[in-house]
């Protein structure tokens, strides 16, 4: 990504204080999750949790297992072992429908859009607005689509085109809009700004701050360490399918986080996980 | 990720830029699909070509009326094939399903339903049809289950089905030809009794016109309510006018086809009419199978464009993984598509057995080819995700025109097969070029 070693040598001060209430049950708790594809242990005994109004950044090198872990939460993959708890109760998530029923919405790294239908059809896919006669209410869906897209990407006009005809950033805006349209309680954002321009990226950052205020919990996967430090309350670093460690964002520096990502070295301010480098 | 293009029913470009000039601006304003225009052009070329080659016998009311009846059976199946292909599947077994359901309906009618309900009972025809629909549903459901839940490719499952159901058709009646007993059921095949006559044809035409106008007005209102761009009024009137002219012309043609003298006399006797000195002039009007075909087309277009199920079918075709992640039960939708296909094959079987007044073992042979060709020529992309019901209906008419024309010219069956096969390949090739251009 755009972040290089030179850019992040400053030990910037922590921008905000941790005000998250962690006394109640976690919004989500994933316990000892494992999944293997053939011989590859994509996720290997990973545990991670999230509280209301909290942004937890999930970091790691390419292929570390971040997307796979959150896809287990969103119901896209079935785990081999481990448990998921939502608000303290054991949750059965066997497919994406189950996850949505728990208020878990996901912006996938691959966006997961049906390329041949328009933005409104994608936004409401699986949850269409129907008329009184039980038919699709395309006009109402388009009207809603215009509202929500106006909030994310005011320049967006191409509501009639199939999303295949849109630019990468416009497609990403559609994917983000879809996730926030249905009162998510738990939001998973897998590299949501990878294709966005500076203005749209700033808008997503504002959006995340707004959603926090509404007590929505957010898993944010990003390679942009500046974004992560600006937005997250906690960071969790993965390496080779295992959790290296987790820390409150204000307790670690960018260099230390980078050390966790690249070397798997857990700094003093962080709680080491199973994947931490042994001394 | 998919090569499907934008010409689906769901995603036709909007009126938008009415300011744009030239032919492109014209097409944009009227929302006329260029490929639909191409298909109508091809149809006209075929019709005029055969008319000239046959020495003026193709474009006659009699031939066009026959053409409409012959199109019905394959046309009904083509509307379902659109959805099958849109979901990136194929169904090679439709001809055989037609064969076996036709045979089952004939046996059920002659051996069980007519004896049970009595001769001339008004219930026999509907009971027969229901038996056929249930069989088609079960056969389609079984194939769909194997495809969707067991993960065997549709190509293989329906290739197997092609043999299995053809064998099944033989097995139902040990290869015998079963003549139908119920006269009401035979009306489904058309013929002199199976047409609705001039008056009802005009009533039907009037109803169609009212429906088309109301649909256009409703669509305009809906768009206005949400302040979306609407078609310029001249474009609205032009497209509306053209469809109304088509309805009136079709009605005039089917009404211009008169019953031959002996049949007219029989009809007059049956209805206590006195025969005037100049002979009786009684029009055929629309044939019942054609009305059935149009009805099926309207229902299928409604399913494809206005229902959740239809939306899911297209979304699955566009990106199966995304559809699954959006929470759509893609397996169930896929299975339902094959169930629908099975039922449509049964309707087609009712039409073609009724038309022949009997069920034969070979019925529907090669229909899969015509059905797939109709869908593909009508703009259904084999890559999935794109296709229209109306296009497939026109495609069926193109295929049938080709075949009827060749029969009219007295071409041998082998030569007909060569032409049809070649046309299919060329049509898909042209389609590939078109899609590459417009992508
Ligand atoms: N469907 C799959 N089949 C087989 N292997 C997979 C599959 N999905 C992921 N993997 C493997 O699992 C590992 C983790 O992949 P994952 O996509 O979770 O990485 P990531 O941390 O999201 O990386 P990136 O930063 O590149 O997005 C990789 O080695 C990948 O090759
Ligand atoms: Mg990833």
Short mmCIF file of N, CA, C and O and ligand atoms in Angstrom, two decimals, chain A residues 66-68 109 190-191 221, ligand 2:
data_model
loop_
_atom_site.label_atom_id
_atom_site.label_comp_id
_atom_site.label_asym_id
_atom_site.label_seq_id
_atom_site.Cartn_x
_atom_site.Cartn_y
_atom_site.Cartn_z
N UNK A 66 -6.85 -12.47 7.36
CA UNK A 66 -7.82 -11.48 7.83
C UNK A 66 -9.18 -11.68 7.17
O UNK A 66 -10.21 -11.79 7.85
N UNK A 67 -9.16 -11.71 5.85
CA UNK A 67 -10.43 -11.84 5.13
C UNK A 67 -11.11 -13.16 5.48
O UNK A 67 -12.33 -13.21 5.65
N UNK A 68 -10.32 -14.20 5.59
CA UNK A 68 -10.90 -15.51 5.89
C UNK A 68 -11.57 -15.49 7.26
O UNK A 68 -12.68 -16.00 7.42
N UNK A 109 -13.89 -7.51 0.49
CA UNK A 109 -12.73 -7.02 -0.26
C UNK A 109 -13.00 -7.10 -1.76
O UNK A 109 -12.63 -6.22 -2.52
N UNK A 190 -13.83 -4.80 4.87
CA UNK A 190 -12.58 -5.39 4.40
C UNK A 190 -11.97 -4.48 3.34
O UNK A 190 -12.37 -4.50 2.19
N UNK A 191 -11.00 -3.70 3.73
CA UNK A 191 -10.35 -2.71 2.87
C UNK A 191 -11.38 -1.85 2.12
O UNK A 191 -11.42 -1.84 0.89
N UNK A 221 -10.57 -3.74 8.30
CA UNK A 221 -9.33 -4.31 7.76
C UNK A 221 -8.74 -3.28 6.82
O UNK A 221 -9.43 -2.78 5.92
MG1 LIG C 2 -8.08 -9.94 2.45
#
